[in-house]
Coordinates of C-alpha atoms in Angstrom, one line a residue:
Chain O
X1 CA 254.8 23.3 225.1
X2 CA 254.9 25.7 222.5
X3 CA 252.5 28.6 221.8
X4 CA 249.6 28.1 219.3
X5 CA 250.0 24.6 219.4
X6 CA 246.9 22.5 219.1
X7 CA 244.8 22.2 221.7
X8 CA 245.5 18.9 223.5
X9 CA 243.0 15.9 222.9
X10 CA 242.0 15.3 226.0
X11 CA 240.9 18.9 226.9
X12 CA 238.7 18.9 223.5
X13 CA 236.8 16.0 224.4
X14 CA 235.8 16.9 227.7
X15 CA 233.9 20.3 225.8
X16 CA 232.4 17.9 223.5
X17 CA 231.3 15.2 225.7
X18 CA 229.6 18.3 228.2
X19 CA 227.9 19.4 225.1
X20 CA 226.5 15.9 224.4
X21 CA 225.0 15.6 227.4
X22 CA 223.8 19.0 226.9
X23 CA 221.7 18.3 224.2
X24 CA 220.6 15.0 225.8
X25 CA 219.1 16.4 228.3
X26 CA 217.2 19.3 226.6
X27 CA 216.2 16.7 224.1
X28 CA 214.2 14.9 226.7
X29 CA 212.1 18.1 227.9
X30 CA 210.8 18.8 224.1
X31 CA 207.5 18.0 223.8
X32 CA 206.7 14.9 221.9
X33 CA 205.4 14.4 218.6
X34 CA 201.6 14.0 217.8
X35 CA 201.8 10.0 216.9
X36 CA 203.3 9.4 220.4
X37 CA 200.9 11.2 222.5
X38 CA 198.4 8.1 222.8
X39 CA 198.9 5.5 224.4
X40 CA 196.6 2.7 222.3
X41 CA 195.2 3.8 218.7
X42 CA 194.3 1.7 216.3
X43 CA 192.3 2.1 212.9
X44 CA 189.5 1.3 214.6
X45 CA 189.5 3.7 217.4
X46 CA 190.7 6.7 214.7
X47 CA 187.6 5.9 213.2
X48 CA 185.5 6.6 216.2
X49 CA 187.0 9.7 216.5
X50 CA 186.9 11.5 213.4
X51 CA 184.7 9.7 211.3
X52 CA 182.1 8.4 212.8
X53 CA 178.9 10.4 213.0
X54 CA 178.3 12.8 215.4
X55 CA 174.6 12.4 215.5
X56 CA 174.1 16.2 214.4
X57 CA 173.4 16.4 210.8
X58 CA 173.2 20.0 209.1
X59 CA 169.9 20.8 207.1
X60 CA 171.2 20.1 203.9
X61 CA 172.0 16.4 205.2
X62 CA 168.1 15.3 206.3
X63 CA 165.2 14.8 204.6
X64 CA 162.9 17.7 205.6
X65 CA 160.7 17.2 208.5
X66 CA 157.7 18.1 210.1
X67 CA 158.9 20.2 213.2
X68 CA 161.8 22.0 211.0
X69 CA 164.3 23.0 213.2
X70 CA 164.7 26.9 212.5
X71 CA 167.8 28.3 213.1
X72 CA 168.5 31.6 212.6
X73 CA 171.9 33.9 212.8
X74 CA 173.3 36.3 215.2
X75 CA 171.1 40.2 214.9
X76 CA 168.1 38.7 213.1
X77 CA 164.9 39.4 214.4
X78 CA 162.9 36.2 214.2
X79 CA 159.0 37.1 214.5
X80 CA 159.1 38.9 218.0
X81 CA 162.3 38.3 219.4
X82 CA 166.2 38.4 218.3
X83 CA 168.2 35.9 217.7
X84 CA 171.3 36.0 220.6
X85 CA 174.4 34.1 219.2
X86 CA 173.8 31.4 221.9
X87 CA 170.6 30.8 220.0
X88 CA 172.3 30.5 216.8
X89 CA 174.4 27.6 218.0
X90 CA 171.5 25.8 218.4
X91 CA 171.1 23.7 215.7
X92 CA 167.8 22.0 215.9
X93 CA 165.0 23.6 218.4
X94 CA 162.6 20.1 218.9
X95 CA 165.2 18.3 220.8
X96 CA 166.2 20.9 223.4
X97 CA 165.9 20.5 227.0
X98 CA 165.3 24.0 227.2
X99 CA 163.0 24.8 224.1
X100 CA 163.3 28.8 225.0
X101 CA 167.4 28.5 225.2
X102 CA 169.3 31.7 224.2
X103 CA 166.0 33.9 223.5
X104 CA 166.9 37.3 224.2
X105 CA 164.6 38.9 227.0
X106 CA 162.8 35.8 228.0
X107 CA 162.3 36.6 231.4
X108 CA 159.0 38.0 232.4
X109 CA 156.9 37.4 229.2
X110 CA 154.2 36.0 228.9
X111 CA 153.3 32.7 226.5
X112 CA 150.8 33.9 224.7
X113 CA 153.5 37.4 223.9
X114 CA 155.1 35.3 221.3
X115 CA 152.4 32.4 221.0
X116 CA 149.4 34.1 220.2
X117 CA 147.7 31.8 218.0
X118 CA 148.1 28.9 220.7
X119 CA 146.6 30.4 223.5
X120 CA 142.9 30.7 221.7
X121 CA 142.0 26.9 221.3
X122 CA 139.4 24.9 223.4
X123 CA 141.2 24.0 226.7
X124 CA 142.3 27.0 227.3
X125 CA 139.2 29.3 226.2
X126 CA 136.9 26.9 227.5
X127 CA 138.5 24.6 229.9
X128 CA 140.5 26.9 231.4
X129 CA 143.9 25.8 232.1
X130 CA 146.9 27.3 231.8
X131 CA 150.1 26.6 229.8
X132 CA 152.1 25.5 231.8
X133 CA 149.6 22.9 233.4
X134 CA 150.5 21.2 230.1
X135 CA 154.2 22.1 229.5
X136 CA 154.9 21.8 233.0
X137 CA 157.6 24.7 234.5
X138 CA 160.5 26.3 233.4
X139 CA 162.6 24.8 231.5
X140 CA 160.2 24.1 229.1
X141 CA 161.7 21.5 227.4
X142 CA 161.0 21.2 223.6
X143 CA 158.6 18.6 222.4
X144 CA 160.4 15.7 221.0
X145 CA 162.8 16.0 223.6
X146 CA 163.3 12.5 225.0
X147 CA 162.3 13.5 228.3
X148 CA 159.8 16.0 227.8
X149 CA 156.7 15.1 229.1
X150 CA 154.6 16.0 226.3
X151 CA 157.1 14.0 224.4
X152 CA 154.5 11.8 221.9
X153 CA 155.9 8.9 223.1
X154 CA 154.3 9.6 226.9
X155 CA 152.0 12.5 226.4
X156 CA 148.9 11.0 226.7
X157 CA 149.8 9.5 229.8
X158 CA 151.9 12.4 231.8
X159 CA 149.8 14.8 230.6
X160 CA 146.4 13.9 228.9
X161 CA 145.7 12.0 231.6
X162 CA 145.4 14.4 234.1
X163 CA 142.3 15.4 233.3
X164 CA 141.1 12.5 230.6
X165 CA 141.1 9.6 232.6
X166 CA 142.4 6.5 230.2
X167 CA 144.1 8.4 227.5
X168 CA 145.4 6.3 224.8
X169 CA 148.4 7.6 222.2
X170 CA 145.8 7.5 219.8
X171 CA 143.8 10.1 221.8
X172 CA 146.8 12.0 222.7
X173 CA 147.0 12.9 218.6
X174 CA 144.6 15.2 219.0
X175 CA 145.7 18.1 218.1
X176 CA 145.2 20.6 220.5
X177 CA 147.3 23.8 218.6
X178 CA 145.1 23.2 215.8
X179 CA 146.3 24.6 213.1
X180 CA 144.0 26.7 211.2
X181 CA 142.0 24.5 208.5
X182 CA 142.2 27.5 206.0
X183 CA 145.8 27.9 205.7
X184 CA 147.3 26.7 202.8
X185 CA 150.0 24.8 204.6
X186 CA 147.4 22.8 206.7
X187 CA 147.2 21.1 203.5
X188 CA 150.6 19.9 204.0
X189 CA 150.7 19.3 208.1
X190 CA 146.9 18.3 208.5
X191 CA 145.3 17.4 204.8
X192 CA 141.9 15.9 205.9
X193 CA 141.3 18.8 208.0
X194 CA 142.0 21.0 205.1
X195 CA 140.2 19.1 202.8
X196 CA 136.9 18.7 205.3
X197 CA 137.0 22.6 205.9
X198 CA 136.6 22.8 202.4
X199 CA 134.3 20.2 201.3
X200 CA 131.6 21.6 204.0
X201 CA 133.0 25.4 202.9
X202 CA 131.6 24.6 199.6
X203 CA 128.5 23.1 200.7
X204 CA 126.9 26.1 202.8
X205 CA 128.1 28.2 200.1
X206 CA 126.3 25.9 197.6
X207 CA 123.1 25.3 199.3
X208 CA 123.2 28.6 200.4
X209 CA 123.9 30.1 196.9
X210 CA 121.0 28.7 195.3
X211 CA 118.6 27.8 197.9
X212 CA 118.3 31.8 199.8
X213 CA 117.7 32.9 195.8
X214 CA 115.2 30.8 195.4
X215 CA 113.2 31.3 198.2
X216 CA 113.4 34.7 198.0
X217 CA 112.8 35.6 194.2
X218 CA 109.7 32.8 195.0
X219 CA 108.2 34.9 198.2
X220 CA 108.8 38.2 195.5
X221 CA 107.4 36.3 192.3
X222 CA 104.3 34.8 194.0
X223 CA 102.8 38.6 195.5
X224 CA 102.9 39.1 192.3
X225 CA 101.2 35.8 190.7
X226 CA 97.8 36.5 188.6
X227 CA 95.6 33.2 190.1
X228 CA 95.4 32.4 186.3
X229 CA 99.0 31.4 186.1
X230 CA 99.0 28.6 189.2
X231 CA 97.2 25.3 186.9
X232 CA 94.6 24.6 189.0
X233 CA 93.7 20.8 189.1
X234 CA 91.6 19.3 186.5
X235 CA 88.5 17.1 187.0
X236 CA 85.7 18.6 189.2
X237 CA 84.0 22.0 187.6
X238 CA 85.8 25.0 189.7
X239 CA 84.7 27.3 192.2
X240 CA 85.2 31.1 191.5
X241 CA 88.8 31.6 191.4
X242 CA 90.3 32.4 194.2
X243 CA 91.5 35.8 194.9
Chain Z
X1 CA 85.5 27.3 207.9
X2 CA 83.0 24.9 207.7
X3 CA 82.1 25.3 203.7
X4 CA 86.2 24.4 202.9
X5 CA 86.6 21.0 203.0
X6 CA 89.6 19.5 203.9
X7 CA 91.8 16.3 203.0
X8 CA 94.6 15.1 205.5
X9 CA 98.2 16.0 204.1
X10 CA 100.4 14.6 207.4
X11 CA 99.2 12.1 209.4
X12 CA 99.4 12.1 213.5
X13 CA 102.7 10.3 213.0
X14 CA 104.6 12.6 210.9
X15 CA 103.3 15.3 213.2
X16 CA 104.7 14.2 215.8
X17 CA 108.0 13.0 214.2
X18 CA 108.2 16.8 213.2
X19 CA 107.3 18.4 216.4
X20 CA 109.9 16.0 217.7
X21 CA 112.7 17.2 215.3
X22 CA 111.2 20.8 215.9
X23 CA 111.8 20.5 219.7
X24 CA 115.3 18.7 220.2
X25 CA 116.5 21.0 217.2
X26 CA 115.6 24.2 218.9
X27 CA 116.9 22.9 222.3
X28 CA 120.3 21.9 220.3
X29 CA 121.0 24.6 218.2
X30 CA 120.2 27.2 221.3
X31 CA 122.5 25.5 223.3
X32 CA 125.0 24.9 220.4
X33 CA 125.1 28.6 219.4
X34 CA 125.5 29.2 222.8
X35 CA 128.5 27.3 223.2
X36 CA 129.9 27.9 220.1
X37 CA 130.1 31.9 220.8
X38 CA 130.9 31.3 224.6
X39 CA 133.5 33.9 224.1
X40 CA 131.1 36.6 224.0
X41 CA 128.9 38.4 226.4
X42 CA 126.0 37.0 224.6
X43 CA 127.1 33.3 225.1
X44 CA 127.8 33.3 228.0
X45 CA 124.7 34.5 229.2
X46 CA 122.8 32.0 226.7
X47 CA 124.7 29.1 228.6
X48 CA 124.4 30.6 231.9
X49 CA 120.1 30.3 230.9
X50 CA 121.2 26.4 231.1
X51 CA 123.2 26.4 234.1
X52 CA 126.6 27.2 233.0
X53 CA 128.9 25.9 230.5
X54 CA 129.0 22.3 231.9
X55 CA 125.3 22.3 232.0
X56 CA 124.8 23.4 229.0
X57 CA 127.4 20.3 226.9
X58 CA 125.5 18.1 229.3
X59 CA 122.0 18.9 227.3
X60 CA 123.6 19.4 224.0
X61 CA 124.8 16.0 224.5
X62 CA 121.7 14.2 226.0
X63 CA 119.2 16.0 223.5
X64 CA 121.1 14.8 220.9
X65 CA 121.5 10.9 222.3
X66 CA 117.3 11.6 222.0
X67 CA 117.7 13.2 218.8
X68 CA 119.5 9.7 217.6
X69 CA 117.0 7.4 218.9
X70 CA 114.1 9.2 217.4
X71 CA 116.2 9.3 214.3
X72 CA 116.6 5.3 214.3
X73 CA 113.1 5.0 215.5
X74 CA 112.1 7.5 212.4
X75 CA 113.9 4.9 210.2
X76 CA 112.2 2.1 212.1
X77 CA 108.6 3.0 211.0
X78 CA 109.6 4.1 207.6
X79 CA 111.1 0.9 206.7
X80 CA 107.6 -0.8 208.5
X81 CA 105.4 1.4 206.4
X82 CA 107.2 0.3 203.1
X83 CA 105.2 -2.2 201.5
X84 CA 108.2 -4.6 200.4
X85 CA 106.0 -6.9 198.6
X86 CA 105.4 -4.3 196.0
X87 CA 109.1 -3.4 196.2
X88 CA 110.2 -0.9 194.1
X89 CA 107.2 0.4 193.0
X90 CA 105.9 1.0 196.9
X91 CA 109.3 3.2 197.0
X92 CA 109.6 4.9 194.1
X93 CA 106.3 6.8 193.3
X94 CA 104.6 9.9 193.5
X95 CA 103.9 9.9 197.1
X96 CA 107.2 9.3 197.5
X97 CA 110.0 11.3 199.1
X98 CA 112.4 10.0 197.2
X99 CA 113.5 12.4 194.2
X100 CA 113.3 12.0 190.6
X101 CA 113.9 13.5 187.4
X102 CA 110.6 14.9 187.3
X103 CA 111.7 17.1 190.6
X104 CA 114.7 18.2 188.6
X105 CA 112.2 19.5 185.6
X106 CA 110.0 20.7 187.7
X107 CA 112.8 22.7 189.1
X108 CA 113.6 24.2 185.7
X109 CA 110.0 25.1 184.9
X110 CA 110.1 27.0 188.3
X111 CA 112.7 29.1 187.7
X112 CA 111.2 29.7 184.3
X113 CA 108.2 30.6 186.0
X114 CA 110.0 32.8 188.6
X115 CA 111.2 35.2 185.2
X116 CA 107.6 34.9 183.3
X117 CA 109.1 32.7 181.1
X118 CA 106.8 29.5 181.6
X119 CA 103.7 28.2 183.8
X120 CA 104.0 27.2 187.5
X121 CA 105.2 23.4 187.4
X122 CA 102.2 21.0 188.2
X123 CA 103.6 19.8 191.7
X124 CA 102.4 16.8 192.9
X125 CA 102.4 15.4 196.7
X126 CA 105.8 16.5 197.1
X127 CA 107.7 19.4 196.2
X128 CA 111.5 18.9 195.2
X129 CA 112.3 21.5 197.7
X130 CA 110.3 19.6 200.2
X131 CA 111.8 16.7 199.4
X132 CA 115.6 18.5 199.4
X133 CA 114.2 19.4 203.2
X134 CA 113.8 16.1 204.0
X135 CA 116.5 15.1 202.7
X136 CA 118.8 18.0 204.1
X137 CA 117.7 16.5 207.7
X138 CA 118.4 13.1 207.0
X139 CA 122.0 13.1 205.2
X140 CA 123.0 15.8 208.2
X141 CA 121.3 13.2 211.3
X142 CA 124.0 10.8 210.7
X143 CA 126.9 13.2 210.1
X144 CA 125.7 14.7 214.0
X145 CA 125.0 11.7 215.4
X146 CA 128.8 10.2 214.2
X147 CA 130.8 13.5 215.1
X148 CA 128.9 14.1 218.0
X149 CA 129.3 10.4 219.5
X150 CA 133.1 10.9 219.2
X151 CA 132.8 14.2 220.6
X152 CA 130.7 12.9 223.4
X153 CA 133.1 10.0 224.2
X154 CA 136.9 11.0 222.7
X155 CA 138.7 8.4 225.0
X156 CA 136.4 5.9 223.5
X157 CA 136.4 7.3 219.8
X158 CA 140.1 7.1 220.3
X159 CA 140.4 3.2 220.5
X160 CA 138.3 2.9 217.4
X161 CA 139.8 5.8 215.1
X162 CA 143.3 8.0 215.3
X163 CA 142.7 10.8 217.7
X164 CA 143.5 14.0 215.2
X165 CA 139.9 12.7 213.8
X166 CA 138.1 14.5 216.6
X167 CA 139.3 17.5 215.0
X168 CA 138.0 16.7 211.8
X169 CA 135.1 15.5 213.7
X170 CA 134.6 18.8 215.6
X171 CA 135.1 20.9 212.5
X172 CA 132.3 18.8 210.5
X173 CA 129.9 18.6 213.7
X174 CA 130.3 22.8 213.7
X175 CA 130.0 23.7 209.9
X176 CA 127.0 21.2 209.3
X177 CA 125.3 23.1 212.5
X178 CA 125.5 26.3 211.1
X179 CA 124.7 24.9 207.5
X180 CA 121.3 23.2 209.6
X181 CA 120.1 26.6 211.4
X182 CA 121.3 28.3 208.2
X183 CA 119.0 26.6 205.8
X184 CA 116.2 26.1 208.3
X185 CA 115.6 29.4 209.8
X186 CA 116.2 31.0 206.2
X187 CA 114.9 29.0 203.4
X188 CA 112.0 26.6 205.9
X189 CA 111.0 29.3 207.1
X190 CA 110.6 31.8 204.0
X191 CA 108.6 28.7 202.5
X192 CA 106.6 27.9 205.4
X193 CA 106.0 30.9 206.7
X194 CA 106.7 34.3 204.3
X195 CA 105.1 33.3 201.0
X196 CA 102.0 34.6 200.5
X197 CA 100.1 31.1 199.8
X198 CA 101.3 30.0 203.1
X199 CA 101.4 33.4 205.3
X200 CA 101.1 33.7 208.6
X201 CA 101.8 30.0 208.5
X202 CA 101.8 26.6 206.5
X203 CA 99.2 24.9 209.2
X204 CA 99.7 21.6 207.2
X205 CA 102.2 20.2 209.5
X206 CA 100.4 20.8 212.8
X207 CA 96.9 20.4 212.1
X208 CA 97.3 18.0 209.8
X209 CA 94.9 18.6 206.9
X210 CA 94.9 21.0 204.5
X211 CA 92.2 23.1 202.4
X212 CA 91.2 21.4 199.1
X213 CA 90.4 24.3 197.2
X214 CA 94.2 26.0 198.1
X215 CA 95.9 22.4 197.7
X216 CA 94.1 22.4 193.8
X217 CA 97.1 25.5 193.6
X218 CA 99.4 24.1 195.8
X219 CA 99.6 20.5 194.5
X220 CA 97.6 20.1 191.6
X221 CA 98.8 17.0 190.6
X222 CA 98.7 15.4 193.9
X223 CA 94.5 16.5 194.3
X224 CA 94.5 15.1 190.3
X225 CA 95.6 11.9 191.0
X226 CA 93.6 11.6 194.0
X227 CA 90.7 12.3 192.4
X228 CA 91.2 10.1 189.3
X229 CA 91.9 7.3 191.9
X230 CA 88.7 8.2 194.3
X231 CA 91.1 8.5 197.1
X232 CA 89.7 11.9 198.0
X233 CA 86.8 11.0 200.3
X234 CA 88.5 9.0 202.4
X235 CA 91.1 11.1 203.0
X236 CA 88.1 13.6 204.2
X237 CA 89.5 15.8 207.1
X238 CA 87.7 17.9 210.2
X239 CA 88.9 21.5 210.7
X240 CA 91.5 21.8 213.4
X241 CA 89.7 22.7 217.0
X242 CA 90.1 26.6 217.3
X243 CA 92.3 25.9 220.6
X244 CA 94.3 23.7 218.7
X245 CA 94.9 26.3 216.2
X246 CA 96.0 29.2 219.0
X247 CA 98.3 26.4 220.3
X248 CA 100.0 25.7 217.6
X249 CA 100.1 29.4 216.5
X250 CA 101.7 30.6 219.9
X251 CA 104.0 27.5 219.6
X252 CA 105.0 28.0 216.0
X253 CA 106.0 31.3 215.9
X254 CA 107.7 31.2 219.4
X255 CA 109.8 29.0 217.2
X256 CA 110.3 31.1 213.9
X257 CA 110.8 33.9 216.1
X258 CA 113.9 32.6 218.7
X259 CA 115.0 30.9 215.4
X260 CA 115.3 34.3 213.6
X261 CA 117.1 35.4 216.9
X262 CA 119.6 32.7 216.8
X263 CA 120.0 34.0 212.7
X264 CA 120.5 37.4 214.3
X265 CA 123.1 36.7 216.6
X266 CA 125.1 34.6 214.8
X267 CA 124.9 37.2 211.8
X268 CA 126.5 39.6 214.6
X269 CA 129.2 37.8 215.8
X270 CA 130.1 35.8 212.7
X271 CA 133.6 37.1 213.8
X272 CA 133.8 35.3 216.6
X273 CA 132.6 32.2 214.9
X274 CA 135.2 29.5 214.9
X275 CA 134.5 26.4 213.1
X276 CA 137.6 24.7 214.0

């Protein structure tokens, strides 16, 4: 053979072919495209997946309720305590199985730290019990929890009960935080009571109003009555007057 | 005392309807206040006078059970003395109790009178502000009776009406108290006891009778019309016994004065006073 004569076919072929199989092979490790990946889809279950509600809606999404959920963001101080970022994942604060979740510097407070105005009512004050005789022990879940006990749905008989044999759910809507019948807002979460505080507010300071006047300008005006002035009664001839 | 002849005003029933109201009022509102300023020092040593807290809602509630029947009994012999066959006139008179419009210009010429600007109205049996009395105790019986019930028995209230109502029920039952001692031991007693026509005390409504000559000021109309009808003679009265009086003397003012007390201390600690 000469020199710088073509490669022979048979020697070219046997680079290509190895190169082939090269790329065959390496092929097979890639990782596969996203389609691929499962092993059943169908519109039905894409829809489940990414469409479908989650059952979370954000604030803008609800009508507003009565226990809003308050959320609050990372370094805010929220009445007492901060706000950890753990807290402000939490979306919605009545349906937590741990109502106090992510509050910094939880540990070793006290209920009524944080809760003052709930510790004054009538079964504590006067009946002396304790919180957690009603909220039960740590984790305190929050209220409309579905297993909470004080949960409206079961309150009256997990936790009313204890103490007020027969409990209905109509007793168990007593309010026992009361709110208080002055605030403006009651008018809003508890109208009659806001109303009734008013109606009998403006009847003691109605009666009161005229009736103490009166009284007193009469005790004042009659030390100083002339007998002359009182009409006596017609009819029989009088006595002297009387001093 | 034996030249001033007298002519009955209240008749043994009334007295003792009053003296009734006088007693389970006292025994309610002292063990009321107490309760309602348990909080302090001072309340709890009122309740603990009754035996302690539990002792003390037991009477509250008991007296007042009492307080209702007499209240229903009260209604009882009102409606029996009512002579129906003369029906409305038998109601609506001037020995009635049941206001008019002649109370409401008789309450204008008063205040004219209080400034010198006119006579003293010519009151007859009633006064409107004896009338307002009565009627102050009878509107507020009910409103007691119905909020105390449901405070007395919430388990049972709860069946009939929503159970947020007992709040509404212990806010009323607590504002009407205070509005009841409030008006009583201020205005009842300024009128019964601290004018000078009825200083030291208006005996009227424990002996019973009253003196004619001072009634000819008092209720001029009322001795007018008696006269003009010849009803005065029979309604001729004795003197109350001189025992009687010291009785009802010691009695009275043992009243007036834990009332003024009660005044005192809830003056004191209005800032503990929570209505709801």
């Amino acid at each position: 053979m000469e020199e710088g004569a073509p490669m022979k076919w048979w020697r070219f072929s046997r680079f290509v072919t190895l190169q082939v199989a090269l790329g065959l092979i390496l092929s097979a490790l890639l990782p596969a495209a996203a389609p691929a990946q499962e092993e059943v889809t169908s519109a039905i279950r894409r829809y489940k997946e990414r469409e479908a509600s989650t059952g979370y809606y954000e604030e803008h999404e609800v009508k507003p309720r009565r226990d809003r959920p308050f959320v609050g963001v990372p370094g805010v101080m929220r009445k007492l305590f901060p706000y950890s970022p753990k807290a402000a994942q939490v979306r919605s604060r009545t349906h937590l199985a741990d109502s106090h979740r992510g509050i910094q510097f939880y540990a070793m407070r006290r209920c009524d730290e944080c809760h003052v105005e709930e510790g004054k009512h009538g079964h504590t004050v006067r009946g002396n019990i304790t919180c957690r005789q009603c909220h039960g022990g740590e984790p305190i879940a929050s209220i409309n929890h579905y297993f909470s006990p004080l949960n409206p749905i079961r309150r009256h008989s997990y936790v009313c009960s204890k103490c007020h044999e027969g409990a209905s759910v109509s007793f168990a809507t007593f309010m026992v935080h009361e709110p208080k019948a002055g605030d403006p807002e009651t008018r809003k979460t508890f109208p009659l009571l806001y109303y009734a505080n008013w109606f009998m507010l403006l009847l003691l300071v109605g009666v009161f109003a005229f009736f103490i006047p009166h009284s007193v300008i009469w005790v004042v005006r009659e030390f100083i009555h002339k007998p002359e002035e009182k009409p006596h009664a017609e009819g029989k001839p009088q006595d002297e007057p009387r001093e | 005392m034996s030249r001033e002849s007298r002519i009955r005003r209240f008749s043994v029933v009334d007295r003792i309807f009053h003296l009734f109201v006088m007693v389970t009022f006292m025994l309610q509102a002292t063990t009321g206040v107490g309760r309602l300023l348990y909080t302090t020092q001072w309340g709890k040593g009122m309740v603990g006078l009754f035996g302690g807290y539990e002792s003390a809602t037991a009477i509250h509630s008991w007296v007042g059970i009492i307080m209702l029947i007499g209240f229903l009994v009260h209604i009882g012999y009102v409606l029996s003395k009512v002579d129906w066959k003369k029906f409305p006139h038998s109601l609506f008179n001037e020995d009635s109790l049941i206001p008019n419009l002649t109370d409401l210009k008789q309450m204008g010429q008063k205040i004219r009178w209080f400034f010198g600007l006119g006579p003293h109205p010519k009151v007859d049996r009633w006064g409107y502000w004896e009338k307002f009395d009565y009627w102050a105790v009878f509107w507020g019986m009910p409103l007691f009776a119905v909020t105390g019930l449901m405070l007395m028995y919430p388990v049972g209230a709860s069946s009939w009406v929503p159970g947020w109502t007992l709040n509404v029920a212990l806010l009323l039952h607590r504002a009407e108290a205070i509005l009841a001692i409030g008006y009583l031991f201020i205005v009842h007693f300024l009128v019964g006891h601290f004018r000078r026509e009825t200083f030291p005390m208006n005996e009227a409504i424990f002996a019973g009778s009253v003196v004619l000559e001072k009634e000819k000021e008092e209720k001029p109309a009322w001795i007018e019309r008696l006269e003009l009808e010849g009803k005065l003679a029979e309604r001729a009265a004795p003197p109350p016994a001189p025992w009687f009086r010291v009785v009802y003397f010691i009695f009275g003012y043992s009243v007036v004065i834990l009332g003024l007390y009660l005044l005192l201390i809830l003056f004191v600690y209005r800032g503990q006073i929570e209505w709801h």
